[in-house]
GROMACS .gro file of C-alpha atoms in nm:
model
  434
    1MET     CA    1  -1.149   6.488   1.600
    2THR     CA    2  -1.007   6.197   1.799
    3VAL     CA    3  -0.658   6.111   1.920
    4THR     CA    4  -0.497   5.858   1.686
    5PRO     CA    5  -0.204   5.643   1.801
    6HIS     CA    6   0.122   5.687   1.618
    7LEU     CA    7   0.246   5.417   1.383
    8ALA     CA    8   0.616   5.329   1.390
    9SER     CA    9   0.858   5.110   1.197
   10ASP     CA   10   1.224   5.025   1.268
   11SER     CA   11   1.307   4.930   0.910
   12ALA     CA   12   1.287   5.220   0.667
   13ALA     CA   13   1.304   5.306   0.301
   14CYS     CA   14   1.413   5.660   0.222
   15CYS     CA   15   1.265   5.794  -0.101
   16TRP     CA   16   1.452   6.097  -0.232
   17ILE     CA   17   1.418   6.309  -0.544
   18PRO     CA   18   1.693   6.574  -0.549
   19LEU     CA   19   1.599   6.920  -0.678
   20PHE     CA   20   1.231   6.831  -0.656
   21ALA     CA   21   1.102   7.185  -0.712
   22LEU     CA   22   1.330   7.234  -1.013
   23ARG     CA   23   1.206   6.907  -1.162
   24CYS     CA   24   0.847   7.025  -1.117
   25GLU     CA   25   0.926   7.328  -1.332
   26THR     CA   26   1.098   7.131  -1.608
   27ALA     CA   27   0.804   6.888  -1.603
   28ARG     CA   28   0.547   7.148  -1.697
   29ARG     CA   29   0.791   7.342  -1.919
   30PRO     CA   30   1.013   7.082  -2.087
   31GLU     CA   31   1.194   7.348  -2.292
   32LEU     CA   32   1.371   7.456  -1.970
   33ALA     CA   33   1.543   7.118  -1.928
   34SER     CA   34   1.818   7.203  -2.177
   35LEU     CA   35   1.891   7.548  -2.029
   36PRO     CA   36   2.108   7.658  -1.734
   37LEU     CA   37   1.817   7.704  -1.496
   38ALA     CA   38   1.783   7.832  -1.140
   39LEU     CA   39   1.485   7.879  -0.909
   40LEU     CA   40   1.457   8.195  -0.702
   41ALA     CA   41   1.417   8.147  -0.326
   42PRO     CA   42   1.054   8.171  -0.209
   43ASP     CA   43   1.152   8.383   0.093
   44ASP     CA   44   1.405   8.606  -0.084
   45THR     CA   45   1.373   8.650  -0.460
   46ARG     CA   46   1.714   8.820  -0.470
   47ARG     CA   47   1.882   8.485  -0.407
   48LEU     CA   48   1.886   8.144  -0.572
   49TRP     CA   49   1.722   7.839  -0.421
   50GLN     CA   50   1.779   7.538  -0.649
   51VAL     CA   51   2.027   7.528  -0.935
   52ALA     CA   52   2.027   7.291  -1.232
   53PRO     CA   53   2.344   7.090  -1.316
   54LEU     CA   54   2.413   7.297  -1.629
   55ALA     CA   55   2.423   7.615  -1.423
   56ARG     CA   56   2.636   7.450  -1.153
   57ARG     CA   57   2.901   7.371  -1.412
   58ALA     CA   58   2.931   7.744  -1.471
   59GLY     CA   59   2.995   7.804  -1.102
   60VAL     CA   60   2.642   7.903  -0.997
   61LYS     CA   61   2.550   7.779  -0.649
   62PRO     CA   62   2.239   7.792  -0.428
   63GLY     CA   63   2.230   8.095  -0.201
   64MET     CA   64   2.406   8.324  -0.448
   65THR     CA   65   2.254   8.659  -0.528
   66VAL     CA   66   2.101   8.701  -0.872
   67SER     CA   67   2.372   8.949  -0.976
   68GLN     CA   68   2.652   8.711  -0.873
   69ALA     CA   69   2.493   8.422  -1.059
   70ILE     CA   70   2.436   8.617  -1.381
   71GLY     CA   71   2.794   8.741  -1.365
   72LEU     CA   72   2.914   8.381  -1.369
   73CYS     CA   73   2.656   8.257  -1.621
   74PRO     CA   74   2.504   8.529  -1.845
   75ALA     CA   75   2.275   8.273  -2.010
   76LEU     CA   76   2.122   8.174  -1.676
   77LYS     CA   77   1.744   8.131  -1.693
   78LEU     CA   78   1.572   8.245  -1.373
   79CYS     CA   79   1.236   8.100  -1.271
   80GLU     CA   80   0.987   8.240  -1.021
   81PRO     CA   81   0.903   7.984  -0.750
   82ASP     CA   82   0.559   7.828  -0.730
   83PRO     CA   83   0.566   7.663  -0.384
   84VAL     CA   84   0.197   7.572  -0.380
   85HIS     CA   85   0.244   7.366  -0.697
   86TYR     CA   86   0.552   7.192  -0.557
   87ASP     CA   87   0.361   7.109  -0.240
   88GLU     CA   88   0.075   6.963  -0.441
   89GLN     CA   89   0.309   6.741  -0.640
   90PHE     CA   90   0.492   6.622  -0.330
   91ALA     CA   91   0.156   6.539  -0.172
   92ARG     CA   92   0.089   6.315  -0.475
   93LEU     CA   93   0.415   6.131  -0.413
   94VAL     CA   94   0.335   6.085  -0.044
   95ALA     CA   95  -0.013   5.956  -0.135
   96ALA     CA   96   0.148   5.700  -0.366
   97LEU     CA   97   0.383   5.585  -0.088
   98VAL     CA   98   0.088   5.542   0.149
   99THR     CA   99  -0.048   5.277  -0.090
  100VAL     CA  100   0.264   5.072  -0.010
  101SER     CA  101   0.278   5.125   0.367
  102PRO     CA  102   0.056   5.306   0.619
  103VAL     CA  103   0.369   5.436   0.793
  104VAL     CA  104   0.498   5.731   0.588
  105GLU     CA  105   0.690   6.026   0.732
  106PRO     CA  106   0.748   6.325   0.499
  107VAL     CA  107   1.060   6.519   0.597
  108GLU     CA  108   1.116   6.788   0.337
  109LEU     CA  109   1.017   6.862  -0.020
  110GLY     CA  110   1.126   6.561  -0.225
  111ARG     CA  111   1.219   6.333   0.068
  112ALA     CA  112   1.004   6.095   0.269
  113TYR     CA  113   1.054   5.780   0.475
  114VAL     CA  114   0.845   5.465   0.435
  115GLY     CA  115   0.819   5.221   0.725
  116THR     CA  116   0.858   4.866   0.597
  117ASP     CA  117   0.807   4.651   0.907
  118GLY     CA  118   0.575   4.364   0.817
  119LEU     CA  119   0.573   4.438   0.443
  120GLU     CA  120   0.778   4.124   0.372
  121ARG     CA  121   0.456   3.927   0.416
  122LEU     CA  122   0.303   4.123   0.130
  123TYR     CA  123   0.593   4.181  -0.106
  124GLY     CA  124   0.882   3.961   0.004
  125SER     CA  125   1.246   4.065   0.049
  126PRO     CA  126   1.370   4.424   0.091
  127GLN     CA  127   1.461   4.423  -0.279
  128GLN     CA  128   1.103   4.342  -0.370
  129ILE     CA  129   0.969   4.604  -0.128
  130VAL     CA  130   1.191   4.867  -0.288
  131LYS     CA  131   1.077   4.757  -0.633
  132GLU     CA  132   0.714   4.802  -0.524
  133ILE     CA  133   0.791   5.151  -0.393
  134GLN     CA  134   0.957   5.247  -0.722
  135MET     CA  135   0.666   5.112  -0.925
  136ARG     CA  136   0.397   5.286  -0.717
  137SER     CA  137   0.591   5.613  -0.723
  138ALA     CA  138   0.623   5.598  -1.101
  139GLU     CA  139   0.249   5.536  -1.130
  140CYS     CA  140   0.133   5.816  -0.900
  141GLY     CA  141  -0.021   6.010  -1.188
  142MET     CA  142   0.278   6.221  -1.285
  143ARG     CA  143   0.423   6.263  -1.629
  144ASN     CA  144   0.789   6.218  -1.705
  145PHE     CA  145   1.009   6.505  -1.591
  146SER     CA  146   1.179   6.534  -1.926
  147GLU     CA  147   0.900   6.427  -2.159
  148GLY     CA  148   0.586   6.584  -2.013
  149SER     CA  149   0.406   6.872  -2.179
  150PHE     CA  150   0.282   7.190  -2.023
  151ALA     CA  151  -0.056   7.168  -1.856
  152PRO     CA  152  -0.242   7.441  -1.669
  153ARG     CA  153  -0.279   7.396  -1.296
  154ALA     CA  154  -0.650   7.314  -1.322
  155SER     CA  155  -0.578   7.007  -1.537
  156LEU     CA  156  -0.306   6.881  -1.302
  157ILE     CA  157  -0.580   6.727  -1.089
  158HIS     CA  158  -0.618   6.457  -1.352
  159SER     CA  159  -0.283   6.470  -1.528
  160ALA     CA  160   0.047   6.558  -1.365
  161PHE     CA  161   0.398   6.449  -1.447
  162ARG     CA  162   0.520   6.093  -1.386
  163ILE     CA  163   0.820   6.027  -1.167
  164PRO     CA  164   1.066   5.837  -1.387
  165HIS     CA  165   1.295   5.572  -1.247
  166SER     CA  166   1.583   5.803  -1.344
  167ALA     CA  167   1.476   6.055  -1.079
  168LEU     CA  168   1.384   5.856  -0.766
  169ARG     CA  169   1.661   5.729  -0.538
  170VAL     CA  170   1.579   5.478  -0.266
  171GLY     CA  171   1.779   5.363   0.034
  172TRP     CA  172   1.670   5.079   0.261
  173GLY     CA  173   1.807   4.999   0.605
  174ARG     CA  174   1.748   4.981   0.978
  175GLY     CA  175   1.640   5.324   1.096
  176LYS     CA  176   1.602   5.657   0.920
  177PHE     CA  177   1.968   5.760   0.930
  178VAL     CA  178   2.101   5.447   0.761
  179SER     CA  179   1.830   5.456   0.494
  180TRP     CA  180   1.897   5.826   0.425
  181VAL     CA  181   2.272   5.771   0.381
  182ALA     CA  182   2.194   5.475   0.155
  183ALA     CA  183   1.963   5.693  -0.057
  184THR     CA  184   2.235   5.955  -0.099
  185ARG     CA  185   2.468   5.681  -0.224
  186ALA     CA  186   2.214   5.537  -0.468
  187LYS     CA  187   2.246   5.621  -0.835
  188PRO     CA  188   1.949   5.796  -0.999
  189GLY     CA  189   1.672   5.545  -1.056
  190GLU     CA  190   1.837   5.279  -0.841
  191ALA     CA  191   1.847   5.169  -0.476
  192VAL     CA  192   2.105   5.083  -0.211
  193ILE     CA  193   2.004   4.822   0.045
  194VAL     CA  194   2.195   4.792   0.374
  195PRO     CA  195   2.141   4.445   0.527
  196VAL     CA  196   2.050   4.421   0.894
  197GLY     CA  197   2.373   4.382   1.091
  198GLY     CA  198   2.580   4.550   0.822
  199GLU     CA  199   2.515   4.908   0.929
  200ALA     CA  200   2.856   4.970   1.091
  201LYS     CA  201   3.046   4.835   0.791
  202PHE     CA  202   2.840   5.043   0.549
  203LEU     CA  203   2.869   5.364   0.750
  204ALA     CA  204   3.243   5.336   0.825
  205SER     CA  205   3.350   5.461   0.482
  206GLN     CA  206   3.095   5.744   0.458
  207ARG     CA  207   3.200   6.105   0.477
  208LEU     CA  208   3.153   6.302   0.795
  209ALA     CA  209   2.912   6.539   0.621
  210VAL     CA  210   2.631   6.279   0.622
  211LEU     CA  211   2.588   6.337   0.996
  212PRO     CA  212   2.350   6.613   1.115
  213LEU     CA  213   2.638   6.846   1.212
  214ASP     CA  214   2.637   7.216   1.281
  215PRO     CA  215   2.922   7.405   1.106
  216ASP     CA  216   3.125   7.453   1.427
  217THR     CA  217   3.118   7.082   1.519
  218HIS     CA  218   3.205   6.987   1.162
  219ARG     CA  219   3.503   7.222   1.164
  220ARG     CA  220   3.630   7.095   1.500
  221LEU     CA  221   3.610   6.731   1.392
  222LEU     CA  222   3.798   6.806   1.070
  223GLN     CA  223   4.068   6.982   1.273
  224LEU     CA  224   4.101   6.662   1.477
  225GLY     CA  225   4.160   6.470   1.154
  226VAL     CA  226   3.818   6.302   1.157
  227LYS     CA  227   3.692   6.284   0.799
  228THR     CA  228   3.483   5.965   0.793
  229LEU     CA  229   3.234   5.799   1.023
  230GLY     CA  230   3.479   5.515   1.076
  231ALA     CA  231   3.739   5.761   1.203
  232LEU     CA  232   3.485   5.907   1.444
  233VAL     CA  233   3.388   5.564   1.579
  234ALA     CA  234   3.757   5.484   1.628
  235LEU     CA  235   3.765   5.752   1.899
  236PRO     CA  236   3.646   5.649   2.246
  237GLU     CA  237   3.280   5.737   2.291
  238GLU     CA  238   3.341   5.909   2.625
  239ALA     CA  239   3.614   6.127   2.472
  240VAL     CA  240   3.367   6.249   2.209
  241VAL     CA  241   3.106   6.310   2.479
  242SER     CA  242   3.351   6.514   2.688
  243GLN     CA  243   3.418   6.739   2.387
  244PHE     CA  244   3.070   6.770   2.237
  245GLY     CA  245   2.831   6.671   2.516
  246ARG     CA  246   2.502   6.496   2.455
  247ALA     CA  247   2.511   6.587   2.084
  248GLY     CA  248   2.851   6.416   2.060
  249ARG     CA  249   2.711   6.094   2.207
  250ARG     CA  250   2.429   6.092   1.953
  251LEU     CA  251   2.667   6.160   1.664
  252TRP     CA  252   2.904   5.883   1.776
  253ARG     CA  253   2.622   5.632   1.804
  254LEU     CA  254   2.475   5.730   1.471
  255ALA     CA  255   2.816   5.679   1.309
  256ALA     CA  256   2.851   5.340   1.479
  257GLY     CA  257   2.510   5.227   1.354
  258LEU     CA  258   2.383   5.187   1.711
  259VAL     CA  259   2.094   5.433   1.678
  260SER     CA  260   1.786   5.318   1.494
  261GLU     CA  261   1.542   5.606   1.473
  262PRO     CA  262   1.207   5.460   1.370
  263VAL     CA  263   0.986   5.598   1.098
  264VAL     CA  264   0.688   5.759   1.271
  265GLY     CA  265   0.371   5.772   1.068
  266ARG     CA  266   0.074   5.977   1.173
  267VAL     CA  267  -0.277   5.966   1.045
  268VAL     CA  268  -0.308   6.306   0.882
  269PRO     CA  269  -0.582   6.505   1.057
  270GLU     CA  270  -0.847   6.664   0.847
  271PRO     CA  271  -0.714   7.016   0.798
  272ILE     CA  272  -0.924   7.320   0.880
  273VAL     CA  273  -0.924   7.560   0.587
  274ALA     CA  274  -1.042   7.919   0.557
  275ALA     CA  275  -1.016   8.104   0.225
  276LEU     CA  276  -1.083   8.451   0.092
  277THR     CA  277  -1.106   8.555  -0.274
  278PHE     CA  278  -1.044   8.922  -0.358
  279PHE     CA  279  -1.253   9.082  -0.629
  280THR     CA  280  -0.959   9.315  -0.694
  281PRO     CA  281  -0.606   9.171  -0.646
  282VAL     CA  282  -0.448   9.306  -0.326
  283GLY     CA  283  -0.083   9.399  -0.289
  284ASP     CA  284  -0.092   9.613   0.026
  285ARG     CA  285   0.071   9.434   0.321
  286ASP     CA  286  -0.154   9.594   0.582
  287LEU     CA  287  -0.465   9.476   0.401
  288LEU     CA  288  -0.317   9.126   0.367
  289ALA     CA  289  -0.230   9.118   0.737
  290HIS     CA  290  -0.587   9.224   0.822
  291ALA     CA  291  -0.727   8.953   0.593
  292LEU     CA  292  -0.492   8.704   0.758
  293ASP     CA  293  -0.634   8.788   1.101
  294LYS     CA  294  -0.989   8.741   0.974
  295LEU     CA  295  -0.907   8.402   0.821
  296VAL     CA  296  -0.734   8.279   1.138
  297ASP     CA  297  -1.038   8.384   1.341
  298ARG     CA  298  -1.267   8.201   1.099
  299ALA     CA  299  -1.058   7.883   1.118
  300LEU     CA  300  -1.043   7.901   1.499
  301GLY     CA  301  -1.421   7.917   1.505
  302ASP     CA  302  -1.456   7.587   1.319
  303PRO     CA  303  -1.638   7.337   1.549
  304ARG     CA  304  -1.384   7.064   1.460
  305ARG     CA  305  -1.115   7.259   1.646
  306SER     CA  306  -1.299   7.238   1.977
  307GLY     CA  307  -1.068   7.092   2.242
  308TRP     CA  308  -0.757   7.119   2.023
  309ARG     CA  309  -0.475   7.369   1.988
  310VAL     CA  310  -0.309   7.450   1.657
  311GLN     CA  311   0.045   7.322   1.605
  312VAL     CA  312   0.111   7.373   1.232
  313VAL     CA  313  -0.042   7.651   1.025
  314ARG     CA  314   0.006   7.736   0.659
  315VAL     CA  315  -0.097   8.031   0.450
  316HIS     CA  316  -0.075   8.034   0.073
  317ALA     CA  317  -0.179   8.283  -0.186
  318GLU     CA  318  -0.265   8.262  -0.553
  319LEU     CA  319  -0.107   8.558  -0.731
  320GLU     CA  320  -0.170   8.730  -1.059
  321HIS     CA  321  -0.027   8.563  -1.369
  322GLY     CA  322  -0.045   8.214  -1.213
  323ALA     CA  323   0.232   8.243  -0.953
  324SER     CA  324   0.190   8.149  -0.587
  325TRP     CA  325   0.321   8.223  -0.237
  326LEU     CA  326   0.342   7.979   0.054
  327VAL     CA  327   0.446   8.015   0.418
  328ALA     CA  328   0.425   7.749   0.691
  329ALA     CA  329   0.491   7.777   1.064
  330THR     CA  330   0.524   7.512   1.333
  331LEU     CA  331   0.436   7.662   1.669
  332LYS     CA  332   0.677   7.562   1.944
  333ASP     CA  333   0.391   7.593   2.191
  334PRO     CA  334   0.061   7.497   2.026
  335ALA     CA  335  -0.189   7.779   2.058
  336ALA     CA  336  -0.559   7.857   2.029
  337THR     CA  337  -0.546   8.237   2.003
  338ARG     CA  338  -0.532   8.449   1.692
  339GLU     CA  339  -0.237   8.658   1.812
  340ARG     CA  340  -0.002   8.363   1.868
  341ILE     CA  341  -0.104   8.177   1.553
  342ALA     CA  342  -0.091   8.475   1.318
  343ALA     CA  343   0.231   8.630   1.457
  344PRO     CA  344   0.484   8.407   1.270
  345LEU     CA  345   0.281   8.436   0.952
  346LYS     CA  346   0.280   8.816   0.970
  347THR     CA  347   0.655   8.814   1.033
  348GLN     CA  348   0.706   8.614   0.714
  349LEU     CA  349   0.468   8.847   0.532
  350GLU     CA  350   0.688   9.142   0.631
  351ARG     CA  351   1.018   8.969   0.553
  352SER     CA  352   0.925   8.807   0.225
  353PRO     CA  353   0.593   8.937   0.089
  354PRO     CA  354   0.426   8.787  -0.219
  355ALA     CA  355   0.595   8.880  -0.546
  356GLY     CA  356   0.268   9.009  -0.689
  357ALA     CA  357  -0.088   9.107  -0.607
  358VAL     CA  358  -0.291   8.840  -0.427
  359GLU     CA  359  -0.610   8.708  -0.585
  360ARG     CA  360  -0.691   8.443  -0.323
  361LEU     CA  361  -0.563   8.391   0.033
  362VAL     CA  362  -0.595   8.059   0.217
  363VAL     CA  363  -0.515   7.968   0.579
  364GLU     CA  364  -0.484   7.602   0.681
  365PHE     CA  365  -0.448   7.439   1.022
  366THR     CA  366  -0.281   7.108   0.938
  367ALA     CA  367  -0.167   6.964   1.275
  368PHE     CA  368  -0.309   6.984   1.624
  369ALA     CA  369  -0.224   6.911   1.987
  370PRO     CA  370  -0.459   6.827   2.276
  371GLY     CA  371  -0.619   7.129   2.436
  372THR     CA  372  -0.450   7.093   2.775
  373ALA     CA  373  -0.084   7.063   2.862
  374GLU     CA  374   0.099   6.999   3.188
  375LEU     CA  375   0.239   7.349   3.189
  376GLN     CA  376  -0.106   7.503   3.155
  377LEU     CA  377  -0.236   7.308   3.453
  378PHE     CA  378   0.010   7.476   3.690
  379ALA     CA  379   0.103   7.804   3.523
  380ARG     CA  380  -0.176   8.044   3.610
  381ASP     CA  381  -0.014   8.341   3.443
  382ALA     CA  382   0.255   8.429   3.191
  383GLY     CA  383   0.511   8.487   3.469
  384ALA     CA  384   0.467   8.135   3.604
  385ALA     CA  385   0.500   7.994   3.254
  386ALA     CA  386   0.822   8.189   3.201
  387ARG     CA  387   0.965   8.065   3.532
  388ALA     CA  388   0.879   7.707   3.439
  389GLY     CA  389   1.057   7.752   3.106
  390ARG     CA  390   1.370   7.891   3.275
  391ARG     CA  391   1.375   7.600   3.516
  392ARG     CA  392   1.356   7.349   3.233
  393ALA     CA  393   1.645   7.527   3.059
  394LEU     CA  394   1.849   7.518   3.382
  395GLN     CA  395   1.781   7.149   3.429
  396SER     CA  396   1.888   7.076   3.072
  397ALA     CA  397   2.212   7.274   3.114
  398ALA     CA  398   2.290   7.096   3.443
  399ARG     CA  399   2.245   6.754   3.284
  400GLU     CA  400   2.471   6.856   2.995
  401ILE     CA  401   2.749   6.967   3.233
  402ALA     CA  402   2.725   6.644   3.434
  403LEU     CA  403   2.739   6.442   3.113
  404ARG     CA  404   3.056   6.613   2.993
  405ILE     CA  405   3.248   6.635   3.323
  406ARG     CA  406   3.108   6.318   3.485
  407ARG     CA  407   3.107   6.465   3.836
  408PRO     CA  408   2.888   6.724   4.010
  409MET     CA  409   2.999   7.080   3.951
  410LEU     CA  410   2.682   7.272   4.033
  411TYR     CA  411   2.569   7.343   4.387
  412HIS     CA  412   2.262   7.489   4.550
  413VAL     CA  413   2.290   7.738   4.838
  414ILE     CA  414   2.052   7.662   5.126
  415GLU     CA  415   1.994   7.842   5.453
  416VAL     CA  416   2.096   7.633   5.758
  417GLN     CA  417   2.144   7.858   6.064
  418PRO     CA  418   2.022   8.208   5.975
  419TRP     CA  419   2.071   8.324   6.335
  420SER     CA  420   2.444   8.245   6.338
  421ARG     CA  421   2.697   8.529   6.334
  422LEU     CA  422   2.934   8.320   6.124
  423PRO     CA  423   2.853   8.327   5.752
  424GLU     CA  424   2.994   7.975   5.713
  425ARG     CA  425   2.723   7.844   5.945
  426ARG     CA  426   2.434   8.038   5.795
  427TYR     CA  427   2.450   7.867   5.458
  428ALA     CA  428   2.554   7.534   5.313
  429LEU     CA  429   2.621   7.401   4.964
  430ILE     CA  430   2.444   7.090   4.840
  431ASP     CA  431   2.467   6.922   4.502
  432PHE     CA  432   2.222   7.061   4.250
  433GLU     CA  433   2.007   6.782   4.116
  434PRO     CA  434   1.802   6.879   3.810
   0.00000   0.00000   0.00000
């Protein structure tokens, strides 16, 4: 396994298929398309995850409990989630996008960015690039969402559902944020193209909710009468920074079209996979946790992992009656020990166990980090690592305070004349510089 340089692109096309998982279900079971349908959440089957438009019209919303939803819509059809299948279908879409550009960045199920720098030499104008993306996506080996017929999972390798032009929305612009907002404004099956230099004009009329806001910041901005990005940009940048700190500066610059976050493509490393098939389906959590430990150990022992730490790990299970269960974890600090890798997976196993007995359990290491890090070079024990982490947090907080107040407010006490009888002479205050 070798280090591969990252690929980046300033111009971006955002490809978005809303309710992707729900569309996967109606693709393999077309009879569900005409019903008020809702998918149960993979991590909590007592709540809804994705809700079809027919059910929304009856007042059903994502996040509702099953009892609340059925009370509003007695005819609601509930569907068990099959996250492994959704992941497989999304991987097909990403593979189709890679045939257009080598710079592809998946973000979430049903949404991915395509870097388009240099593609004008192959395809022409942005309109022609978008047309190529739509055509390749529609030809990625998937049947129509509304016209496909049911096929067992084994046959999906050769025949899955097509993505119709009525499902895919595409936005093109400079940077990921502009292209994402453009995609949300595109009609189903169409595209919105934001010309270079026209970002500020396009964004000015957009609602505040398109920004990556936490609920508290959103509420405070609405209380200030800020409802659009244009209204936010009309405020002085420094005034927004003084209220919201570094996050406020980023939000203001996003709204003004001054931030162009590039699409970052990475050559996908060859994943390390360890699998275990049970002769008798297993439903006991302790047995599953034990099997999980064994699989993590087996994957860690793969020679390809030598010199690398694990950053992203997934575990999925094939259940009785064709259902599935999927959990993924991104480790904040990449690890190479079973305890640290398996811990988040076991937590998810306890919180949201599989809905049925497990026939096959699979662990995958899908992303890696180099085997040494700056912190490891100097931190000889866990205490030193913890102190280093606290210092980084202190430095970050100090920079945030200086950014908001624009003058030093933090001081460091140093010993000057420890022999003096006067306390004022023993110590002195100096500016704290992170």
